[in-house]
Short mmCIF file of C-alpha atoms in Angstrom, two decimals:
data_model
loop_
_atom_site.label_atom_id
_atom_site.label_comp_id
_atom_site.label_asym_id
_atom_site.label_seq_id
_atom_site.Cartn_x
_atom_site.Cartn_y
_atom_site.Cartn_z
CA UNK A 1 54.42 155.19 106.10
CA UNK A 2 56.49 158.25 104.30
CA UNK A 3 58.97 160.12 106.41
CA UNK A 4 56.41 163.20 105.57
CA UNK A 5 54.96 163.97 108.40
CA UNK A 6 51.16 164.79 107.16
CA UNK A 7 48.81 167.20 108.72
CA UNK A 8 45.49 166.55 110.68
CA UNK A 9 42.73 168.80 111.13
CA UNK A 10 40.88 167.77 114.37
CA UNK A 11 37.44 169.79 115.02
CA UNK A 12 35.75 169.74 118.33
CA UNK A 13 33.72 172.14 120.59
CA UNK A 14 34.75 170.38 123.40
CA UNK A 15 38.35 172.03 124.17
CA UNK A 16 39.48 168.96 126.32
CA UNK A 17 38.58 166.98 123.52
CA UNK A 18 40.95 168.91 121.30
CA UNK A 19 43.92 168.92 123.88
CA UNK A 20 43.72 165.23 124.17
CA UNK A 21 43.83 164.59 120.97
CA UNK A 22 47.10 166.56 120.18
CA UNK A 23 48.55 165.21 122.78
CA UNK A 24 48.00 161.62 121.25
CA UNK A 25 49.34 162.44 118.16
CA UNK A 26 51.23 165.41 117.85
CA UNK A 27 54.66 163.15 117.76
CA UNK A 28 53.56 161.22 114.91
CA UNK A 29 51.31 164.51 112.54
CA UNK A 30 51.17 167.97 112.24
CA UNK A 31 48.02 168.17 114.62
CA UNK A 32 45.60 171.33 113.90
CA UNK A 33 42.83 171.72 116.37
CA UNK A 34 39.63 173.97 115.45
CA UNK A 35 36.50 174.41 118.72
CA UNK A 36 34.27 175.28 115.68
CA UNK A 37 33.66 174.60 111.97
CA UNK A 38 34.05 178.47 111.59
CA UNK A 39 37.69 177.87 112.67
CA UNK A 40 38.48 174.44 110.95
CA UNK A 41 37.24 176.70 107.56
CA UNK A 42 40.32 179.39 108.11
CA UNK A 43 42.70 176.07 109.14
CA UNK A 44 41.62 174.77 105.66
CA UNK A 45 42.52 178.43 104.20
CA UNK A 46 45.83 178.38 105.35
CA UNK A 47 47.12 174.93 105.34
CA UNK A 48 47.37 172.10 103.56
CA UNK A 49 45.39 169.39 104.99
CA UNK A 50 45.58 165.68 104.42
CA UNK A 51 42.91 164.31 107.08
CA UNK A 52 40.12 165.97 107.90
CA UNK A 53 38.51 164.42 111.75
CA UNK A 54 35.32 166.43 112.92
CA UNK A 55 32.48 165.53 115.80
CA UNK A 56 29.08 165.27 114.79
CA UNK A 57 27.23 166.89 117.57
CA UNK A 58 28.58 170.81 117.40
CA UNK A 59 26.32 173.76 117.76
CA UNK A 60 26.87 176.07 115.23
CA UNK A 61 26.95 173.79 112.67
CA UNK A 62 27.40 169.50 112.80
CA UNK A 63 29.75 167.64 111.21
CA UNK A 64 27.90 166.32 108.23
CA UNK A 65 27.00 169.42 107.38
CA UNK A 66 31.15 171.06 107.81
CA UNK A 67 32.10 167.93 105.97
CA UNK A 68 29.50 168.73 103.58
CA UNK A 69 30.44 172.61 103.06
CA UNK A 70 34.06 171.74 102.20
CA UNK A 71 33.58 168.81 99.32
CA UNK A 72 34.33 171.57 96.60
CA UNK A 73 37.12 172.96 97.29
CA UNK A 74 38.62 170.27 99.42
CA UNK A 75 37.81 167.19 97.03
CA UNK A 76 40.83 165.12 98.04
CA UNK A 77 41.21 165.34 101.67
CA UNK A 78 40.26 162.29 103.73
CA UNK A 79 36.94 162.48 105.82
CA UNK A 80 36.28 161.21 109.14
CA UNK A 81 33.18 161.72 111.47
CA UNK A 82 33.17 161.30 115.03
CA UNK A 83 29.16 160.01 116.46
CA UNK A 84 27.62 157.34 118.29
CA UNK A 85 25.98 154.18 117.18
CA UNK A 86 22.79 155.46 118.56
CA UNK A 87 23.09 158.21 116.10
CA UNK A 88 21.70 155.99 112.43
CA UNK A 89 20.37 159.05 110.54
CA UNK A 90 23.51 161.20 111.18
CA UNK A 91 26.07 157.96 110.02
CA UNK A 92 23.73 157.74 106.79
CA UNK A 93 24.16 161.29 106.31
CA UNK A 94 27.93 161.43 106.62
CA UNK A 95 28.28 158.99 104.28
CA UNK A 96 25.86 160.01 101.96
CA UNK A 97 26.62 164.07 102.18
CA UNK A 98 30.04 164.25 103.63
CA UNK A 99 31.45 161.78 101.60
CA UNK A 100 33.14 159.69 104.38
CA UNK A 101 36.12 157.88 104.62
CA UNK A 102 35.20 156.19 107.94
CA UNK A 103 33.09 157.15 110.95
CA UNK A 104 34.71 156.75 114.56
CA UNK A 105 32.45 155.61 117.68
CA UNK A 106 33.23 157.81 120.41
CA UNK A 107 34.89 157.85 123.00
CA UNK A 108 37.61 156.60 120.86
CA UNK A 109 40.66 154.88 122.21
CA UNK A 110 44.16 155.83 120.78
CA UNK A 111 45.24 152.73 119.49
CA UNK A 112 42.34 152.13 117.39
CA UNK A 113 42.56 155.79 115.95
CA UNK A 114 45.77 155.54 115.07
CA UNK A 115 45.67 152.68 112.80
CA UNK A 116 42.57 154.15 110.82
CA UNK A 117 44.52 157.91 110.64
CA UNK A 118 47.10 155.54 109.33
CA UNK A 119 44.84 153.55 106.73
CA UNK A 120 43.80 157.11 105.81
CA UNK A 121 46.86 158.22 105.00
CA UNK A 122 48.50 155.29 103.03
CA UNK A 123 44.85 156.09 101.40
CA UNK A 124 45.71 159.44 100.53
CA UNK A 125 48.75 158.83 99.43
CA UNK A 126 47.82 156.01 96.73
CA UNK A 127 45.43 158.51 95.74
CA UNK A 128 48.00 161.07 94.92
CA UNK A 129 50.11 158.42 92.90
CA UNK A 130 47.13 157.01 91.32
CA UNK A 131 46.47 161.14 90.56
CA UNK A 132 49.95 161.30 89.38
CA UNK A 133 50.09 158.06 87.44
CA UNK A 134 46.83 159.16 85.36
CA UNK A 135 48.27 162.50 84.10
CA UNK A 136 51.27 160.76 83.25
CA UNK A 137 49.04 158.47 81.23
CA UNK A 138 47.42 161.43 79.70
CA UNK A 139 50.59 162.84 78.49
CA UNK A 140 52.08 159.62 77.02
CA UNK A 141 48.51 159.18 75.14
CA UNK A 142 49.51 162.78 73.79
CA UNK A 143 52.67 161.87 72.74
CA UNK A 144 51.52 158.80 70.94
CA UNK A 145 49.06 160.78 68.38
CA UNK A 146 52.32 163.45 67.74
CA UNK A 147 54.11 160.53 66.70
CA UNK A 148 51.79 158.44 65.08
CA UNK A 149 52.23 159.35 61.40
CA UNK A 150 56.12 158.98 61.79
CA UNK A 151 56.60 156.16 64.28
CA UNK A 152 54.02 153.69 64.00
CA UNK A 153 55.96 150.81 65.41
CA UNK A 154 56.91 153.26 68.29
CA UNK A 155 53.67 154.01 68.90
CA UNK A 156 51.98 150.41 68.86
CA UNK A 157 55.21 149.48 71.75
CA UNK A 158 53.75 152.49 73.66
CA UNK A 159 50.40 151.53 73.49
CA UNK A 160 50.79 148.11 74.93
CA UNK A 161 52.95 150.11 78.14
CA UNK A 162 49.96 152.49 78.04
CA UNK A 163 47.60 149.39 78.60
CA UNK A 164 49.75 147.73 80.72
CA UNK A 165 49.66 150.91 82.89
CA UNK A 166 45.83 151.54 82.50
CA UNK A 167 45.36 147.76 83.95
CA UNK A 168 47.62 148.62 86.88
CA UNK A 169 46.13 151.68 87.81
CA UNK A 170 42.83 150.30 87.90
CA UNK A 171 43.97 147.02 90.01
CA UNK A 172 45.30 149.90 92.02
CA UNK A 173 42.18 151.40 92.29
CA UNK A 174 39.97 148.11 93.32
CA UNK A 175 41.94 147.77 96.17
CA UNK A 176 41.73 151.15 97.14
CA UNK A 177 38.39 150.68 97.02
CA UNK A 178 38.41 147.67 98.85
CA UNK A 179 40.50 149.28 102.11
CA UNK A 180 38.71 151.97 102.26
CA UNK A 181 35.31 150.15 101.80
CA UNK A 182 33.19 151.84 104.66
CA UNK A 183 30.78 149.08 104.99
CA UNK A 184 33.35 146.69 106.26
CA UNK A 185 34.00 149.13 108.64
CA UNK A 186 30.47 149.44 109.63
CA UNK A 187 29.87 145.73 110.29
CA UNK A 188 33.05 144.92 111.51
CA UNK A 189 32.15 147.87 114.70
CA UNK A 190 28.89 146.35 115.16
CA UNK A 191 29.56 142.52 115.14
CA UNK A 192 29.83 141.48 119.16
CA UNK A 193 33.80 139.76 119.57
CA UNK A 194 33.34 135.67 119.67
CA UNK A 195 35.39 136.08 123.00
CA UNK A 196 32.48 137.24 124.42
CA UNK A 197 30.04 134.81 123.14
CA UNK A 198 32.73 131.95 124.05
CA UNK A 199 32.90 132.89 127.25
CA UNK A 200 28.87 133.35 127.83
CA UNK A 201 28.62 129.33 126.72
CA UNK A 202 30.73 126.26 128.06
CA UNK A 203 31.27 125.88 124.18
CA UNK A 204 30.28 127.57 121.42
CA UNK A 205 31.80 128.17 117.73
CA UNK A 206 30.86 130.96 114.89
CA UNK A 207 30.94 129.80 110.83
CA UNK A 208 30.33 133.69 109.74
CA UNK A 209 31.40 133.63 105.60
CA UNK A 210 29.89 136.52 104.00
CA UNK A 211 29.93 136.13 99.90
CA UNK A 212 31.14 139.88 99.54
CA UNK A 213 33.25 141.90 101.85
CA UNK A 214 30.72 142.67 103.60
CA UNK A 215 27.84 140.58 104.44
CA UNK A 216 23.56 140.89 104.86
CA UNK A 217 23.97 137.99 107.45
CA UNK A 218 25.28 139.03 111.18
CA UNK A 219 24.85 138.08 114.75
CA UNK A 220 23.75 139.80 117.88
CA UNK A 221 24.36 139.00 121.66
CA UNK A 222 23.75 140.47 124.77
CA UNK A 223 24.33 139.28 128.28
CA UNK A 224 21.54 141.25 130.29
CA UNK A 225 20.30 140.93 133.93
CA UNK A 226 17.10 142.76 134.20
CA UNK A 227 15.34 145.21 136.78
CA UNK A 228 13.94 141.98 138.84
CA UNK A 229 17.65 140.44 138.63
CA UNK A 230 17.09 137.73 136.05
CA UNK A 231 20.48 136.57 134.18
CA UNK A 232 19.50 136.41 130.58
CA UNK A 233 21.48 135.34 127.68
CA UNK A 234 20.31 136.85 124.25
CA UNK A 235 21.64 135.83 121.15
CA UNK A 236 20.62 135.76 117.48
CA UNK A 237 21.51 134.77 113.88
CA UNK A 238 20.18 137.21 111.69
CA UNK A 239 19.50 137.11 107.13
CA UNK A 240 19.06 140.67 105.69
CA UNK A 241 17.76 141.11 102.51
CA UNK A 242 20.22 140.89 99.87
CA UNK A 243 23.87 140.67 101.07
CA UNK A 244 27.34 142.91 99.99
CA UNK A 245 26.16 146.44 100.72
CA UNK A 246 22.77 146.57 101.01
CA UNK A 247 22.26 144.16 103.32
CA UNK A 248 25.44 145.27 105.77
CA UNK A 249 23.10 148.60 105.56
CA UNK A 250 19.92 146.79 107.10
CA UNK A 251 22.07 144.79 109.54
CA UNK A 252 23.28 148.32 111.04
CA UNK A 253 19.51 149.43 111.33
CA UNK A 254 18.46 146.20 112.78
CA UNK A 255 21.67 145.96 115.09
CA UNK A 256 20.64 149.48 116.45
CA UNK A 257 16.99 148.57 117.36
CA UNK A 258 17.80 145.25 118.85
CA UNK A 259 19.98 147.56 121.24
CA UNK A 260 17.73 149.69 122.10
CA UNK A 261 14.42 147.15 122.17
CA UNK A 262 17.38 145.21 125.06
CA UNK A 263 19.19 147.82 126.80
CA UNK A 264 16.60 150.64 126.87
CA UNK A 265 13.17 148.92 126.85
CA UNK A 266 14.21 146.28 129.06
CA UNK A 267 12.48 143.72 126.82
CA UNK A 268 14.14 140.15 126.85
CA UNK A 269 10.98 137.92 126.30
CA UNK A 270 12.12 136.21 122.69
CA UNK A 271 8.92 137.05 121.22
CA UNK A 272 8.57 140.24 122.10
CA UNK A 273 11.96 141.42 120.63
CA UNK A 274 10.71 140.31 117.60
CA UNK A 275 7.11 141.52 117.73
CA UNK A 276 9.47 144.95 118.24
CA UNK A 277 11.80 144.45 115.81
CA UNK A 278 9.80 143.68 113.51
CA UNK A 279 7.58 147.70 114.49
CA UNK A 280 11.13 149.35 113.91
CA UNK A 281 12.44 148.14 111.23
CA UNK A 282 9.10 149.13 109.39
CA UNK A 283 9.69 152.65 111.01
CA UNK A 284 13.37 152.83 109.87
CA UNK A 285 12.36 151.81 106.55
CA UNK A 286 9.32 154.08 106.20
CA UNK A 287 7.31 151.06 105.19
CA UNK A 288 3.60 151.94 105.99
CA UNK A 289 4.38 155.28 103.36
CA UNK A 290 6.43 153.23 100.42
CA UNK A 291 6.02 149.84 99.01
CA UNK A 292 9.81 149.35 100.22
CA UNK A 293 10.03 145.56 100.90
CA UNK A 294 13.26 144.97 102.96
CA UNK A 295 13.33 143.45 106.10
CA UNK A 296 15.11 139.87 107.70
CA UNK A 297 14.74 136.34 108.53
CA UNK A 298 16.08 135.03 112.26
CA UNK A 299 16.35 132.93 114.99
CA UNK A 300 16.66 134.70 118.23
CA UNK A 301 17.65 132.89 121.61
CA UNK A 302 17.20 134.06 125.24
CA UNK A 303 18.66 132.04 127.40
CA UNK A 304 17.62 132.19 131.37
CA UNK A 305 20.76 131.06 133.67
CA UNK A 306 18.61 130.51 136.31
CA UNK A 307 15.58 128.72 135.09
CA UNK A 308 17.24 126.88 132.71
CA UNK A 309 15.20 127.40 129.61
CA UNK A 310 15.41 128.84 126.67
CA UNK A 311 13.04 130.69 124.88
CA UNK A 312 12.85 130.65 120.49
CA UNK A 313 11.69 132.95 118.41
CA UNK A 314 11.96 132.96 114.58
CA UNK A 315 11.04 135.06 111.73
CA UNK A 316 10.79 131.98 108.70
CA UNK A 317 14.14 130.51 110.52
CA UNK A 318 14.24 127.49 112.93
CA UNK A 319 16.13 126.57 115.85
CA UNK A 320 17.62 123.20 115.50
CA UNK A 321 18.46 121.11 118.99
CA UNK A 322 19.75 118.26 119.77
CA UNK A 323 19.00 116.41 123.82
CA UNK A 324 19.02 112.95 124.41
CA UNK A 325 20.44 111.73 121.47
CA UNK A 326 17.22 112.97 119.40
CA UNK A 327 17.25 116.20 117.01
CA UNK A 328 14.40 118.52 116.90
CA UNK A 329 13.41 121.54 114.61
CA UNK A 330 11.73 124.24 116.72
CA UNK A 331 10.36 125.94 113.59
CA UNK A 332 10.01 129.80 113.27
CA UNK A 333 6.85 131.76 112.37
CA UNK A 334 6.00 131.80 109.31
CA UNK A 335 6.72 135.47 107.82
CA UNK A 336 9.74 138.14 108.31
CA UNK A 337 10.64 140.71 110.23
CA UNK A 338 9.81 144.14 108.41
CA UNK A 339 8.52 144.01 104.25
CA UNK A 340 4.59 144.17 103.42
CA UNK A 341 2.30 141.62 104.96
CA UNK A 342 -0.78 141.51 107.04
CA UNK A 343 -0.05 143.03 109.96
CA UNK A 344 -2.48 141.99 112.06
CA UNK A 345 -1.37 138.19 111.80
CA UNK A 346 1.92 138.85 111.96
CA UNK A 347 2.80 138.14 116.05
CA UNK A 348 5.73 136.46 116.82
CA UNK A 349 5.42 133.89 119.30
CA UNK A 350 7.79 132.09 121.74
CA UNK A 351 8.31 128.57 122.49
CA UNK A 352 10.39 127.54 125.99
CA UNK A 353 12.15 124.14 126.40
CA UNK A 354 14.22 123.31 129.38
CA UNK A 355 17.87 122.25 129.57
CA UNK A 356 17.37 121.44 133.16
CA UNK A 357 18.01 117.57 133.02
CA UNK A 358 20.31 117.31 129.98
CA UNK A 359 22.79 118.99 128.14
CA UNK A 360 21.04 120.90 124.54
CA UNK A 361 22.95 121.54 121.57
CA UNK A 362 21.52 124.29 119.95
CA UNK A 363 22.16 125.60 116.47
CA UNK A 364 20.89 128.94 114.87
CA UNK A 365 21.93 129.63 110.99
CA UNK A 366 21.17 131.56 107.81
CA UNK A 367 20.28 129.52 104.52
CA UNK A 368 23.30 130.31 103.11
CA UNK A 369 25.17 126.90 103.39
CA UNK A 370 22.22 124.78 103.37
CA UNK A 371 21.45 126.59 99.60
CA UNK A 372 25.36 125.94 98.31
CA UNK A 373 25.57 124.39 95.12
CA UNK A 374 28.10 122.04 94.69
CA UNK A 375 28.33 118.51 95.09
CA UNK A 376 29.00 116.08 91.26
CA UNK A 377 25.66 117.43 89.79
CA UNK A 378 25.72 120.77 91.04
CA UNK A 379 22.70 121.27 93.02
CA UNK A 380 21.73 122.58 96.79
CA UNK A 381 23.66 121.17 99.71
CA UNK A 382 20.02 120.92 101.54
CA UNK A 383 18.48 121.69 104.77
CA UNK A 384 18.10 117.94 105.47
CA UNK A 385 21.60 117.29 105.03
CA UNK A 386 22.45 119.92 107.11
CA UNK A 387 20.91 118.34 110.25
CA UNK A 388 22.28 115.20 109.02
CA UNK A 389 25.89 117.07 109.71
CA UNK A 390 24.96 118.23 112.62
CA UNK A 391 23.73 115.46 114.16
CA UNK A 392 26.29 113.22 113.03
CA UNK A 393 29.34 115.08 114.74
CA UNK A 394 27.24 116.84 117.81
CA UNK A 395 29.09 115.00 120.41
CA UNK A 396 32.62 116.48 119.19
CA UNK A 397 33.84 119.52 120.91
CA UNK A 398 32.50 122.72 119.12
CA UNK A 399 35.33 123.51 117.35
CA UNK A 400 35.80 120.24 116.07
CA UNK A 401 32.01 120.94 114.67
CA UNK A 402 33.00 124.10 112.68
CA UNK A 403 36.29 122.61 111.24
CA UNK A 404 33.84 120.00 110.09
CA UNK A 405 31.57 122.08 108.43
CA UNK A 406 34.21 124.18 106.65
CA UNK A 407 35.87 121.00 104.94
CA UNK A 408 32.18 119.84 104.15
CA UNK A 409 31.95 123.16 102.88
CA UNK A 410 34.71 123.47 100.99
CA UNK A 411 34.60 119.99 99.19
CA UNK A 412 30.87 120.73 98.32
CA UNK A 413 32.51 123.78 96.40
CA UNK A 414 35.66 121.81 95.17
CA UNK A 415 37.14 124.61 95.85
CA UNK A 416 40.42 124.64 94.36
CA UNK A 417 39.31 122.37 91.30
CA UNK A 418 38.45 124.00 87.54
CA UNK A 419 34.96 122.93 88.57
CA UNK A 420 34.78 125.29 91.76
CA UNK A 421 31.50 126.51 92.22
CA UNK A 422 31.18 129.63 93.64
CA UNK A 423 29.76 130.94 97.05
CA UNK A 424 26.21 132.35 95.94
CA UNK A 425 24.95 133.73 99.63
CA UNK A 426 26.23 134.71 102.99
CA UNK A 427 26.83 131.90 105.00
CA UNK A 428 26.34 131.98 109.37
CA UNK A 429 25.95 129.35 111.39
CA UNK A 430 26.59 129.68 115.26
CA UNK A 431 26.64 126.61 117.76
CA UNK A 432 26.28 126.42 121.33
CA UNK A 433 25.58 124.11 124.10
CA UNK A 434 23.25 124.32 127.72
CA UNK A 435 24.15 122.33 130.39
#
């Protein structure tokens, strides 16, 4: 970073809050604190601020709508939001109204912080160059017509420096874009770490590609013991409508409800989580007032330590198992989760199988790698040879399995040839095995 030292605006009604955070970070920023968005306004007034960081929940006025107030005649400072995940409508506002750089889950830990209040600021600062770099493109342009009747060969040499310049700006300004892409953000908070999941399964691997930065494919798992003391393993593979954007949009909503349908309901029957699921996403979406269409294919997992079962539930999406030597597709039912369909036939059902007497391998995927073209005549890689894969290598450690499927993967594409074809869908696949 610059020498500079640049200078943070932190607003809080909680007055620990504040004191915390300038203690944090006073060595490295100028650290302005504010208990109210009536105070952060005459900060604003006085100074010059580079990073703007304000808490949602605040009496007098929240944080979308301080972020919101200041837009005008604070265009170029960075915006941050402190909320909770609970808290959808007020993320979709920040980033809609406020105009957010990022939004931080509270509580927030230092380390974390610092590197985005970092990222901001290498942010603002390629900003101000980029700022900088366009008015001195303005003025060369200027130049050019005064001389143009005069020095025409002069002027054609500075026109190819003025392209050249326009061509870096603008690469300058995708990946400006592309660091300070919120949705990435988003997804990458709400995605569960694969330490977790590794350590939940005596092997397991993720194959998570999304086509776009971000990705309408994501995953979801919980560990839960419930009020009677069950030990339940949840965990799901998930297809949004759409991918890039859009789709990391709906995996936020559904990620939210599957939390809450788990943590606060208590509900852990496979099923069930769907047949729920399926009732809030149509909420979220507003679906019984609009002909909005959006919703998600899945395969969802609960595993019971105990019992040794699992139980399958899947909207269009199968499970496929191998036991014994012999694969089996446990399919799905037959519609999404959320969209426009008859509602009352649309009850997701559960099927149990026991791992009791022999060890399962269990895979749970999106159709994003079976639908890969590639291959000499460029057509679908194919659900059927898919299990083939699968079933061919299930014996090798997990790992093994994923390096597999990348190379399959990435000859399928011939990646790397003039005849590469390119990745046309998110692509998740997760493994695991019962024993």
């Amino acid at each position: 970073m610059n020498k500079e030292k640049y200078r943070i605006l932190y607003v809080d009604d909680e007055v620990d809050n504040l004191i915390i955070f300038k203690a944090a970070f006073r060595r490295y920023y100028d650290v302005f604190t504010a208990a109210s968005a009536k105070e952060g306004m005459e900060i604003l007034k006085n100074n010059e601020i580079h990073i703007l960081i304000t808490d949602q929940r605040m009496p007098e006025m929240t944080g979308v709508e301080f972020l919101e107030s200041i837009i005008t005649d604070y265009p170029e400072i960075i915006r941050m939001i402190l909320t909770g995940f609970s808290d959808v409508e007020a993320i979709i506002q920040a980033i809609n109204k406020g105009r957010v750089y990022q939004y931080i889950t509270k509580p927030w830990d230092v380390d974390e912080l610092k590197i985005t209040i970092d990222n901001a600021i290498e942010s603002f600062r390629l900003k101000s160059e980029n700022k900088q770099l366009i008015k001195d493109l303005k003025e060369a342009n200027q130049r050019l017509e005064e001389y143009a009747l005069d020095l025409e060969k002069k002027v054609e040499e500075r026109t190819a420096e003025v392209v050249r310049q326009k061509e870096i700006i603008e690469k300058k300004n995708e990946d400006i874009t592309a660091s300070i892409n919120y949705a990435k953000n988003i997804q990458d908070a709400i995605l569960p770490e694969e330490k977790r999941i590794a350590e939940a399964f005596s092997q397991s691997f993720i194959l998570f590609k999304p086509r776009d930065i971000v990705s309408g494919d994501f995953y979801w798992f919980q560990e839960k013991t419930t009020p009677k003391g069950e030990e339940k393993i949840i965990i799901t593979a998930v297809d949004c409508t759409g991918h890039g954007v859009p789709g990391a949009f709906m995996s936020l909503i559904a990620n939210e409800i599957l939390n809450e349908i788990v943590n606060e309901k208590n509900i852990t029957e496979a099923g069930k989580i769907l047949n729920e699921l399926h009732k809030g996403v149509r909420k979220a979406l507003k679906q019984d007032l609009s002909d909005n269409r959006d919703g998600m294919d899945m395969s969802l997992c609960v595993i019971d330590k105990k019992s040794k079962t699992i139980g399958f539930a899947g909207a269009k999406n199968s499970l496929i198992y191998i036991q014994n030597n012999e694969l089996v597709t446990l399919k799905g039912d037959k519609f999404p989760i959320g969209g426009l369909q008859h509602e009352k036939e649309r009850i997701f059902t559960t099927k149990t199988i026991s791992y009791a007497h022999s060890p399962m391998y269990c895979y749970i995927f999106s159709d994003g790698y079976q639908d890969q073209f590639g291959g000499e005549n460029s057509q679908k890689f194919h659900r059927q040879n898919l299990k083939n894969l699968l079933f061919q290598n299930h014996t090798l450690a997990m790992s093994e399995q994923k390096i597999i499927l990348e190379e399959t993967l990435k000859k399928w594409r011939k990646i790397g040839t003039p005849d590469e074809e390119q990745q046309v869908d998110d692509i998740l696949i997760i493994g695991f095995v019962l024993s």
